[in-house]
Short mmCIF file of C-alpha atoms in Angstrom, two decimals:
data_model
loop_
_atom_site.label_atom_id
_atom_site.label_comp_id
_atom_site.label_asym_id
_atom_site.label_seq_id
_atom_site.Cartn_x
_atom_site.Cartn_y
_atom_site.Cartn_z
CA GLN A 1 182.94 114.12 62.76
CA ALA A 2 186.53 114.70 61.64
CA ALA A 3 186.75 111.18 60.25
CA ARG A 4 183.50 111.62 58.40
CA LEU A 5 184.73 114.86 56.83
CA ARG A 6 188.02 113.28 55.83
CA GLN A 7 186.07 110.59 54.01
CA GLY A 8 184.13 113.25 52.16
CA ARG A 9 180.73 111.70 52.91
CA PRO A 10 177.57 113.82 52.81
CA THR A 11 176.44 115.16 56.18
CA THR A 12 172.91 113.99 55.38
CA PRO A 13 171.57 111.41 52.95
CA ALA A 14 170.43 112.73 49.59
CA PRO A 15 166.66 112.83 49.11
CA ARG A 16 165.31 109.82 47.21
CA GLY A 17 165.59 110.59 43.54
CA GLY A 18 166.97 114.03 44.28
CA GLN A 19 165.42 117.02 42.57
CA PRO A 20 166.38 118.53 39.25
CA PRO A 21 167.02 122.10 38.20
CA ILE A 22 163.97 124.36 38.19
CA GLY A 23 161.48 121.78 39.32
CA PRO A 24 158.90 121.49 42.09
CA ILE A 25 160.23 122.25 45.54
CA HIS A 26 159.93 119.87 48.47
CA GLN A 27 161.67 120.84 51.68
CA PRO A 28 163.97 123.36 53.36
CA SER A 29 167.69 123.06 52.86
CA LEU A 30 169.45 120.26 54.72
CA TYR A 31 172.62 122.32 54.79
CA GLN A 32 172.69 124.58 57.84
CA THR A 33 175.31 127.14 58.78
CA SER A 34 176.17 128.85 62.00
CA ALA A 35 175.59 132.29 60.50
CA THR A 36 173.04 134.56 62.14
CA PRO A 37 169.73 134.64 60.23
CA ALA A 38 169.22 137.81 58.24
CA ASN A 39 166.80 140.49 59.35
CA ASN A 40 163.84 140.97 57.03
CA SER A 41 164.64 144.65 56.59
CA VAL A 42 167.16 145.59 53.94
CA ASN A 43 168.19 148.47 56.20
CA HIS A 44 169.55 146.07 58.84
CA VAL A 45 171.97 143.79 57.06
CA GLN A 46 173.45 141.04 59.20
CA GLY A 47 176.07 138.41 58.47
CA PRO A 48 179.77 138.88 57.67
CA PRO A 49 180.65 142.62 57.70
CA ARG A 50 181.58 143.85 54.26
CA SER A 51 184.87 145.34 55.44
CA ARG A 52 186.00 141.97 56.81
CA VAL A 53 185.16 140.23 53.57
CA ARG A 54 186.92 142.92 51.57
CA ARG A 55 190.15 142.55 53.55
CA ARG A 56 190.16 138.83 53.07
CA ALA A 57 189.17 139.06 49.43
CA PHE A 58 191.34 141.84 48.16
CA GLY A 59 193.88 142.80 50.82
CA GLY A 60 197.39 141.43 50.78
CA GLY A 61 197.50 140.39 47.15
CA GLY A 62 193.88 139.64 46.35
CA GLY A 63 193.18 136.51 48.32
CA GLY A 64 193.97 132.95 47.38
CA GLY A 65 194.94 131.55 50.76
CA VAL A 66 192.98 128.86 52.58
CA GLY A 67 189.70 130.31 53.78
CA GLY A 68 190.15 133.32 51.50
CA VAL A 69 188.23 134.57 48.50
CA VAL A 70 189.03 133.61 44.93
CA ARG A 71 187.86 134.76 41.53
CA VAL A 72 186.81 132.40 38.75
CA PRO A 73 186.79 133.97 35.26
CA LEU A 74 183.63 133.38 33.21
CA ARG A 75 183.71 133.42 29.42
CA ARG A 76 180.72 134.83 27.57
CA ARG A 77 179.28 133.02 24.58
CA PRO A 78 178.89 135.39 21.60
CA GLY A 79 175.32 136.40 20.78
CA HIS A 80 175.50 135.05 17.22
CA GLU A 81 176.19 131.55 18.55
CA LEU A 82 173.18 131.74 20.83
CA ILE A 83 171.01 132.85 17.91
CA SER A 84 172.39 130.00 15.77
CA ALA A 85 171.53 127.45 18.45
CA HIS A 86 167.95 128.70 18.60
CA LEU A 87 167.58 128.58 14.82
CA ARG A 88 169.07 125.09 14.72
CA ARG A 89 166.62 123.81 17.34
CA GLU A 90 163.71 125.30 15.42
CA ARG A 91 164.89 123.68 12.18
CA ASP A 92 165.31 120.27 13.82
CA ALA A 93 161.85 120.47 15.36
CA LEU A 94 160.29 121.22 11.98
CA LEU A 95 162.25 118.43 10.31
CA ALA A 96 161.03 115.97 12.92
CA VAL A 97 157.41 116.89 12.19
CA LEU A 98 157.83 116.81 8.41
CA GLU A 99 159.63 113.48 8.46
CA GLY A 100 157.03 111.84 10.63
CA GLY A 101 159.27 111.16 13.57
CA GLY A 102 162.43 110.26 11.71
CA SER A 103 165.80 111.07 13.12
CA GLY A 104 166.15 114.25 11.08
CA SER A 105 169.68 115.44 10.63
CA SER A 106 172.14 113.35 12.57
CA GLU A 107 175.62 114.25 13.66
CA ARG A 108 178.30 112.15 15.22
CA ASP A 109 180.43 112.94 18.18
CA ASN A 110 184.04 111.92 18.47
CA ASP A 111 183.00 108.62 20.08
CA GLY A 112 180.75 107.72 17.17
CA ALA A 113 177.42 108.25 18.91
CA GLY A 114 174.67 110.13 17.08
CA PHE A 115 172.25 112.86 17.98
CA SER A 116 168.73 112.86 16.56
CA ALA A 117 166.05 115.49 16.29
CA PRO A 118 163.12 115.03 18.68
CA ARG A 119 160.11 112.93 17.75
CA PRO A 120 156.74 114.59 17.14
CA ALA A 121 155.46 113.92 20.66
CA SER A 122 158.47 115.72 22.02
CA VAL A 123 157.99 118.51 19.51
CA ALA A 124 154.35 118.88 20.53
CA ARG A 125 155.42 119.19 24.13
CA ARG A 126 157.87 121.90 23.17
CA LEU A 127 155.26 123.72 21.11
CA ARG A 128 153.10 123.85 24.21
CA GLY A 129 156.21 124.97 26.05
CA PRO A 130 158.31 123.33 28.74
CA ALA A 131 155.52 124.60 30.90
CA ASP A 132 153.74 121.27 30.72
CA ALA A 133 156.57 119.49 32.50
CA ASP A 134 155.57 118.14 35.88
CA PHE A 135 156.06 115.11 38.07
CA VAL A 136 155.32 111.96 36.07
CA ALA A 137 155.13 108.35 37.19
CA ASP A 138 157.68 105.74 36.19
CA ASP A 139 156.68 102.21 35.32
CA ASP A 140 157.55 101.24 38.87
CA GLY A 141 155.23 103.92 40.21
CA LYS A 142 158.02 106.08 41.59
CA ASP A 143 158.03 109.82 41.01
CA GLU A 144 160.43 111.00 38.34
CA ASN A 145 161.39 114.62 37.96
CA ILE A 146 161.29 116.34 34.60
CA VAL A 147 163.70 119.23 34.32
CA ILE A 148 162.05 122.26 32.79
CA LYS A 149 165.25 123.98 31.80
CA ASP A 150 167.12 124.49 28.56
CA TYR A 151 170.85 125.07 28.69
CA ALA A 152 170.77 126.18 25.04
CA ASN A 153 170.23 129.62 26.54
CA ALA A 154 173.34 129.54 28.73
CA GLN A 155 175.91 132.19 27.89
CA TYR A 156 178.55 132.15 30.63
CA TYR A 157 181.02 129.34 31.21
CA GLY A 158 183.93 128.76 33.59
CA VAL A 159 186.55 126.10 34.22
CA VAL A 160 186.89 123.46 36.93
CA HIS A 161 189.29 120.55 37.27
CA ILE A 162 188.57 116.99 38.34
CA GLY A 163 191.13 114.37 39.31
CA SER A 164 194.82 114.16 40.05
CA PRO A 165 196.52 115.14 37.83
CA PRO A 166 193.67 117.55 37.05
CA GLN A 167 191.46 117.12 34.00
CA GLU A 168 189.96 120.40 32.80
CA PHE A 169 186.26 120.92 32.09
CA THR A 170 184.23 123.90 30.98
CA VAL A 171 181.03 124.10 33.02
CA ILE A 172 178.01 126.29 33.56
CA PHE A 173 178.06 127.57 37.15
CA ASP A 174 174.34 127.12 37.67
CA THR A 175 172.41 128.52 40.63
CA GLY A 176 169.34 126.66 39.32
CA SER A 177 170.69 123.18 40.11
CA ALA A 178 172.82 121.53 42.76
CA ASP A 179 174.84 118.68 41.23
CA LEU A 180 178.12 118.47 39.34
CA TRP A 181 178.19 116.35 36.21
CA VAL A 182 180.56 116.00 33.28
CA PRO A 183 180.64 113.53 30.37
CA ARG A 184 182.72 110.42 30.83
CA LYS A 185 184.98 108.82 28.26
CA GLY A 186 182.76 106.98 25.78
CA CYS A 187 179.73 109.17 26.49
CA HIS A 188 176.93 108.96 23.90
CA ASN A 189 175.25 112.06 22.46
CA CYS A 190 177.89 114.26 24.05
CA GLY A 191 178.81 116.54 21.18
CA TYR A 192 180.81 115.97 18.06
CA CYS A 193 183.95 117.11 16.29
CA ASN A 194 183.53 117.98 12.62
CA PRO A 195 185.84 115.55 10.75
CA LEU A 196 185.92 117.77 7.64
CA THR A 197 186.72 121.16 9.11
CA LYS A 198 188.55 119.79 12.16
CA ASP A 199 186.56 122.33 14.16
CA THR A 200 186.97 121.34 17.79
CA SER A 201 184.98 124.25 19.21
CA VAL A 202 182.08 122.01 20.22
CA CYS A 203 184.07 118.93 21.19
CA LYS A 204 183.52 117.85 24.78
CA ASP A 205 186.28 117.15 27.26
CA LYS A 206 185.47 113.81 28.86
CA TYR A 207 186.44 112.48 32.25
CA ASP A 208 188.74 109.46 32.29
CA SER A 209 188.84 107.85 35.74
CA SER A 210 191.83 105.70 34.79
CA LYS A 211 193.98 108.83 34.60
CA SER A 212 193.28 110.02 38.16
CA THR A 213 195.08 108.68 41.21
CA ASP A 214 192.37 110.17 43.46
CA TYR A 215 189.47 108.40 41.75
CA GLU A 216 187.10 106.43 44.00
CA ALA A 217 184.44 104.17 42.55
CA ASP A 218 180.88 104.82 43.71
CA GLY A 219 178.67 103.14 41.14
CA ALA A 220 175.29 104.55 42.16
CA ASP A 221 173.07 105.47 39.22
CA PHE A 222 172.63 109.08 38.19
CA ALA A 223 169.61 110.14 36.12
CA ILE A 224 167.82 113.37 35.34
CA GLN A 225 164.81 113.50 33.04
CA TYR A 226 164.71 116.45 30.69
CA GLY A 227 161.71 117.42 28.59
CA SER A 228 163.21 115.80 25.48
CA GLY A 229 164.83 112.79 27.14
CA SER A 230 167.02 111.59 29.96
CA VAL A 231 170.60 112.26 30.99
CA THR A 232 172.08 109.18 32.63
CA GLY A 233 175.33 108.04 34.16
CA MET A 234 176.85 107.01 37.45
CA PHE A 235 178.30 108.65 40.52
CA SER A 236 182.00 108.67 41.31
CA ARG A 237 184.33 110.48 43.71
CA ASP A 238 187.44 112.45 42.94
CA THR A 239 189.20 115.69 43.79
CA VAL A 240 187.29 118.67 42.39
CA THR A 241 189.22 121.92 42.10
CA LEU A 242 187.06 125.03 41.88
CA ALA A 243 189.93 127.49 41.89
CA ARG A 244 193.37 127.98 43.40
CA ASP A 245 193.39 126.61 46.96
CA ILE A 246 189.84 125.26 46.68
CA ALA A 247 190.49 121.59 45.92
CA VAL A 248 187.76 119.41 47.42
CA PRO A 249 188.93 115.81 47.94
CA SER A 250 186.60 112.83 47.53
CA GLN A 251 183.79 114.98 46.11
CA ARG A 252 180.83 113.06 44.74
CA PHE A 253 179.92 113.95 41.15
CA ALA A 254 178.29 112.27 38.16
CA GLU A 255 179.95 110.82 35.09
CA VAL A 256 177.38 111.09 32.31
CA GLU A 257 177.15 108.16 29.91
CA ASP A 258 174.33 109.47 27.70
CA ALA A 259 173.36 113.14 27.35
CA LYS A 260 170.66 112.82 24.69
CA GLY A 261 168.14 114.52 26.95
CA MET A 262 170.13 117.77 26.78
CA GLY A 263 169.32 118.06 23.08
CA VAL A 264 171.01 120.23 20.49
CA GLY A 265 171.64 122.97 23.03
CA TYR A 266 174.27 120.72 24.59
CA VAL A 267 175.65 119.38 21.32
CA MET A 268 176.28 122.90 20.06
CA GLY A 269 177.13 124.44 23.42
CA HIS A 270 180.67 125.34 24.42
CA PHE A 271 180.44 123.59 27.76
CA ASP A 272 181.13 120.08 28.99
CA GLY A 273 178.98 119.88 32.10
CA ILE A 274 177.07 121.61 34.88
CA LEU A 275 178.22 122.67 38.35
CA GLY A 276 175.18 123.39 40.50
CA LEU A 277 175.24 126.14 43.13
CA ALA A 278 171.74 125.72 44.55
CA PHE A 279 171.08 124.20 47.97
CA GLU A 280 171.90 120.66 49.04
CA SER A 281 168.25 119.79 49.58
CA ILE A 282 167.71 119.51 45.82
CA ALA A 283 170.97 117.70 45.07
CA ILE A 284 170.74 114.15 43.82
CA GLY A 285 174.28 113.38 44.91
CA GLY A 286 174.24 114.71 48.47
CA THR A 287 176.69 117.40 49.54
CA THR A 288 177.29 120.01 46.85
CA VAL A 289 180.76 121.04 45.72
CA PHE A 290 180.36 124.46 47.32
CA GLY A 291 178.94 122.92 50.51
CA SER A 292 181.90 120.54 50.75
CA ALA A 293 184.34 123.41 50.30
CA VAL A 294 182.68 125.31 53.15
CA GLU A 295 182.58 122.24 55.43
CA ARG A 296 186.29 121.65 54.98
CA GLY A 297 187.24 125.25 55.66
CA LEU A 298 188.44 125.83 52.10
CA VAL A 299 185.87 128.63 51.88
CA LYS A 300 185.37 130.43 55.19
CA ASP A 301 182.15 132.31 54.44
CA PRO A 302 179.37 130.47 52.56
CA VAL A 303 178.99 133.31 50.06
CA PHE A 304 179.58 133.61 46.33
CA ALA A 305 178.82 136.37 43.85
CA PHE A 306 178.36 136.86 40.12
CA PHE A 307 179.46 139.70 37.88
CA LEU A 308 178.28 139.12 34.31
CA GLY A 309 179.89 141.36 31.73
CA ASP A 310 177.49 143.22 29.45
CA GLU A 311 179.62 142.97 26.32
CA GLY A 312 182.45 140.86 27.64
CA ASP A 313 183.30 138.16 30.10
CA GLY A 314 182.20 137.84 33.71
CA GLU A 315 183.48 136.67 37.07
CA LEU A 316 182.37 134.35 39.86
CA THR A 317 183.76 135.26 43.28
CA ILE A 318 183.82 132.44 45.84
CA GLY A 319 183.90 133.14 49.58
CA GLY A 320 182.89 136.80 49.38
CA TYR A 321 182.22 139.52 46.82
CA ASP A 322 184.01 142.32 45.00
CA PRO A 323 182.77 145.82 45.98
CA ASP A 324 184.64 147.30 43.03
CA LYS A 325 182.16 145.68 40.67
CA PHE A 326 179.03 147.53 41.80
CA GLU A 327 177.71 150.96 42.76
CA GLY A 328 176.28 151.93 46.14
CA ASP A 329 175.37 149.38 48.78
CA LEU A 330 174.05 145.87 48.44
CA LYS A 331 170.36 145.43 49.23
CA TYR A 332 169.53 142.03 50.66
CA VAL A 333 166.31 140.08 50.42
CA ASP A 334 165.56 136.90 52.35
CA LEU A 335 164.86 133.74 50.42
CA ASP A 336 161.33 132.47 50.05
CA ARG A 337 162.74 128.93 50.09
CA ALA A 338 166.29 127.71 50.62
CA THR A 339 166.21 125.14 47.83
CA TYR A 340 166.62 127.14 44.66
CA TRP A 341 167.56 130.78 45.15
CA GLN A 342 163.89 131.74 45.33
CA ILE A 343 162.57 135.13 46.41
CA ALA A 344 159.23 136.90 46.58
CA LEU A 345 158.49 139.42 43.84
CA ASP A 346 156.17 142.27 44.80
CA GLY A 347 155.33 142.92 41.17
CA VAL A 348 156.41 142.78 37.53
CA SER A 349 155.83 145.53 34.96
CA VAL A 350 156.80 146.45 31.41
CA GLY A 351 156.49 150.21 31.10
CA ASP A 352 152.81 151.14 31.03
CA ARG A 353 151.96 148.16 28.81
CA TYR A 354 151.87 145.37 31.38
CA SER A 355 151.79 144.86 35.13
CA ALA A 356 151.24 141.95 37.51
CA GLY A 357 151.04 141.64 41.28
CA ARG A 358 152.86 139.62 43.90
CA THR A 359 154.51 136.43 42.70
CA THR A 360 157.74 134.42 43.13
CA GLY A 361 160.96 134.04 41.19
CA ILE A 362 164.38 132.47 41.29
CA VAL A 363 167.69 134.06 40.36
CA ASP A 364 169.33 131.64 37.95
CA SER A 365 172.79 132.03 36.44
CA GLY A 366 172.18 128.98 34.22
CA THR A 367 169.38 130.63 32.25
CA SER A 368 170.14 133.42 29.81
CA LEU A 369 166.61 134.74 29.37
CA LEU A 370 163.83 136.09 31.55
CA VAL A 371 161.24 133.36 32.00
CA GLY A 372 157.65 133.81 33.15
CA PRO A 373 154.21 132.18 32.98
CA SER A 374 153.29 131.46 29.36
CA SER A 375 150.10 133.51 29.36
CA GLU A 376 151.85 136.50 30.93
CA VAL A 377 154.83 136.40 28.58
CA ARG A 378 152.41 136.16 25.66
CA LYS A 379 150.74 139.38 26.84
CA ILE A 380 154.12 141.10 27.14
CA ALA A 381 155.21 139.88 23.70
CA ASP A 382 151.98 141.16 22.15
CA ALA A 383 152.44 144.50 23.90
CA VAL A 384 155.94 145.04 22.50
CA GLY A 385 155.32 143.48 19.08
CA ALA A 386 157.34 140.26 19.48
CA LYS A 387 156.24 137.18 17.52
CA ALA A 388 156.42 133.54 18.62
CA ASN A 389 158.32 130.98 16.54
CA VAL A 390 157.70 127.23 16.32
CA MET A 391 159.64 126.59 19.53
CA GLY A 392 157.56 129.06 21.52
CA GLU A 393 160.40 131.57 21.62
CA TYR A 394 159.96 135.16 20.49
CA THR A 395 161.67 137.35 17.92
CA ILE A 396 161.12 141.03 17.31
CA ASP A 397 161.77 143.39 14.41
CA CYS A 398 165.21 144.85 15.12
CA GLU A 399 163.92 148.30 14.18
CA ARG A 400 161.51 148.14 17.14
CA VAL A 401 164.16 147.40 19.77
CA SER A 402 164.58 151.05 20.73
CA SER A 403 160.86 151.31 21.52
CA ILE A 404 160.74 148.40 23.99
CA PRO A 405 159.92 149.77 27.47
CA ASP A 406 161.92 148.86 30.55
CA VAL A 407 161.09 145.64 32.38
CA ALA A 408 160.85 146.16 36.15
CA PHE A 409 160.82 143.68 39.02
CA GLU A 410 159.82 145.00 42.43
CA ILE A 411 161.70 143.09 45.12
CA ASP A 412 161.25 143.83 48.82
CA GLY A 413 160.10 147.38 48.12
CA THR A 414 162.85 148.20 45.61
CA GLU A 415 162.31 148.36 41.86
CA TYR A 416 164.97 146.68 39.74
CA THR A 417 164.72 147.66 36.08
CA VAL A 418 166.16 146.05 32.98
CA PRO A 419 166.32 148.50 30.04
CA GLY A 420 164.13 147.39 27.15
CA ARG A 421 167.09 147.28 24.76
CA GLU A 422 168.76 144.75 27.09
CA VAL A 423 165.82 142.35 26.78
CA VAL A 424 166.95 141.55 23.25
CA ILE A 425 169.80 139.34 22.02
CA GLN A 426 170.82 140.65 18.61
CA ALA A 427 173.08 139.07 16.00
CA ASN A 428 173.11 138.52 12.23
CA ASN A 429 170.14 140.87 11.74
CA ILE A 430 168.02 138.68 14.03
CA CYS A 431 166.64 140.00 17.30
CA LEU A 432 165.63 137.40 19.88
CA PHE A 433 163.24 138.78 22.49
CA ALA A 434 164.93 137.51 25.64
CA MET A 435 161.77 136.44 27.43
CA MET A 436 160.25 132.97 27.31
CA GLY A 437 157.03 131.44 28.59
CA MET A 438 157.13 128.48 30.96
CA ASP A 439 154.51 127.28 33.45
CA ILE A 440 156.30 125.78 36.43
CA PRO A 441 154.15 123.57 38.68
CA GLU A 442 153.38 124.64 42.24
CA PRO A 443 155.06 125.28 44.57
CA GLY A 444 157.79 126.25 42.13
CA PRO A 445 158.61 129.85 41.17
CA LYS A 446 156.62 131.75 38.57
CA TRP A 447 159.52 133.75 37.17
CA ILE A 448 163.18 133.02 36.45
CA LEU A 449 165.54 135.98 36.53
CA GLY A 450 168.38 134.83 34.31
CA ASP A 451 171.47 136.44 32.88
CA VAL A 452 169.48 139.27 31.28
CA PHE A 453 168.67 140.44 34.81
CA MET A 454 172.02 139.54 36.37
CA ARG A 455 173.96 141.58 33.80
CA GLN A 456 172.34 144.68 35.28
CA TYR A 457 172.86 143.80 38.95
CA TYR A 458 175.84 142.41 40.82
CA THR A 459 174.36 139.46 42.67
CA VAL A 460 175.58 138.04 45.99
CA PHE A 461 174.36 134.59 47.02
CA ASP A 462 174.63 134.35 50.81
CA GLU A 463 173.99 130.70 51.63
CA GLY A 464 174.75 131.13 55.33
CA ASN A 465 172.07 133.77 55.85
CA LYS A 466 169.69 132.39 53.19
CA ARG A 467 169.48 135.67 51.29
CA ILE A 468 170.48 137.37 48.04
CA GLY A 469 172.07 140.80 47.68
CA PHE A 470 171.70 143.10 44.67
CA ALA A 471 173.48 146.27 43.57
CA PRO A 472 173.75 147.98 40.15
CA VAL A 473 176.86 146.97 38.25
CA LYS A 474 179.42 149.63 37.43
#
């Protein structure tokens, strides 16, 4: 066992083909902990006592020792950039239709590779919504997963390092996926640097294995199919540093060679890659970065927590949580499935204009918006006066924002509300209604509670007890 851990090999083989972010769910988590299972009642919280976690996290200088708790700062993307990305995607989609499938506007990254607007078939799929994504058959008859997720909506980014000496990457810490990937040197469709303005804000940092003394060749193929195309590359191993004193040696991750499937959301996004924080059972590459850190004793308790700033930056706490970030006590709810962070929802309502009964949802730090079934979101949009654009997203007259009723999710007997004004992303006199329709195939979740929800509630992800804790942010 010790030898196996030193080699950094997964404790269990990865499922064939893995499973992508926000896709159909297959099996319980392969990663088990020794923690006591949580009681179903929120009044009888089990697991690591809060006082013990607090001492380790914030006593004696705020943590940072082996087995302690560390904080990872998260930068928030300005609202006007998010609006610009949405407008750009809509423009490219229209251009693709008008030009009969031509490339539309093309931009070059700093390696000379281009990015093209989607072809009409892809546009048609988007007009129907990512909802139509499902399992599809490859030419060889094998199942291939289509990722029904759009990182154009992501707003919070943090930093990790890979290699020795460390190479820095900005990533989305994503509870809706389980793998780590970054672009490699020479990656195609991986962003561009404007040669005229010398604007490097959307340039991608790219992994160079030749510069790391800890690099280990792996060579296995990595591929995820997105709605607009594939993201491909290969697996490698290297030291991945999450934060001070959490350096995971020989961690398996993917070097992406072609990121065309990420679309314009990636080209314009201020992030290089994705670090998944979902369960190992949906990881393509085997043991997750967080799982490896726990196995090696770098993180004592398999717990992490998100604080997302309302108007500013946020914070990811690894190994515990920060009680100074929330009011009252945490209320825990057991997971419906330990694959994504999926929970049962007792109901969803929007003031007195909409209500729905029991359903399911996942809590997803990699999605900015609230996402629900297309037909239901359409009803909600009609009720509040939001209008759909060509991409199936909704905008609303900024003068009507103050009249939007609160959105409420009932979870394990407790109602969690998001003020109506917070369900809008506003910039440059444009108001984006932060709710999107998407029909996720069974047995996947019906709703995705993204950053719009998480900004209101400090969220603790307790992997050991397979539960999530919520408390209002201060």
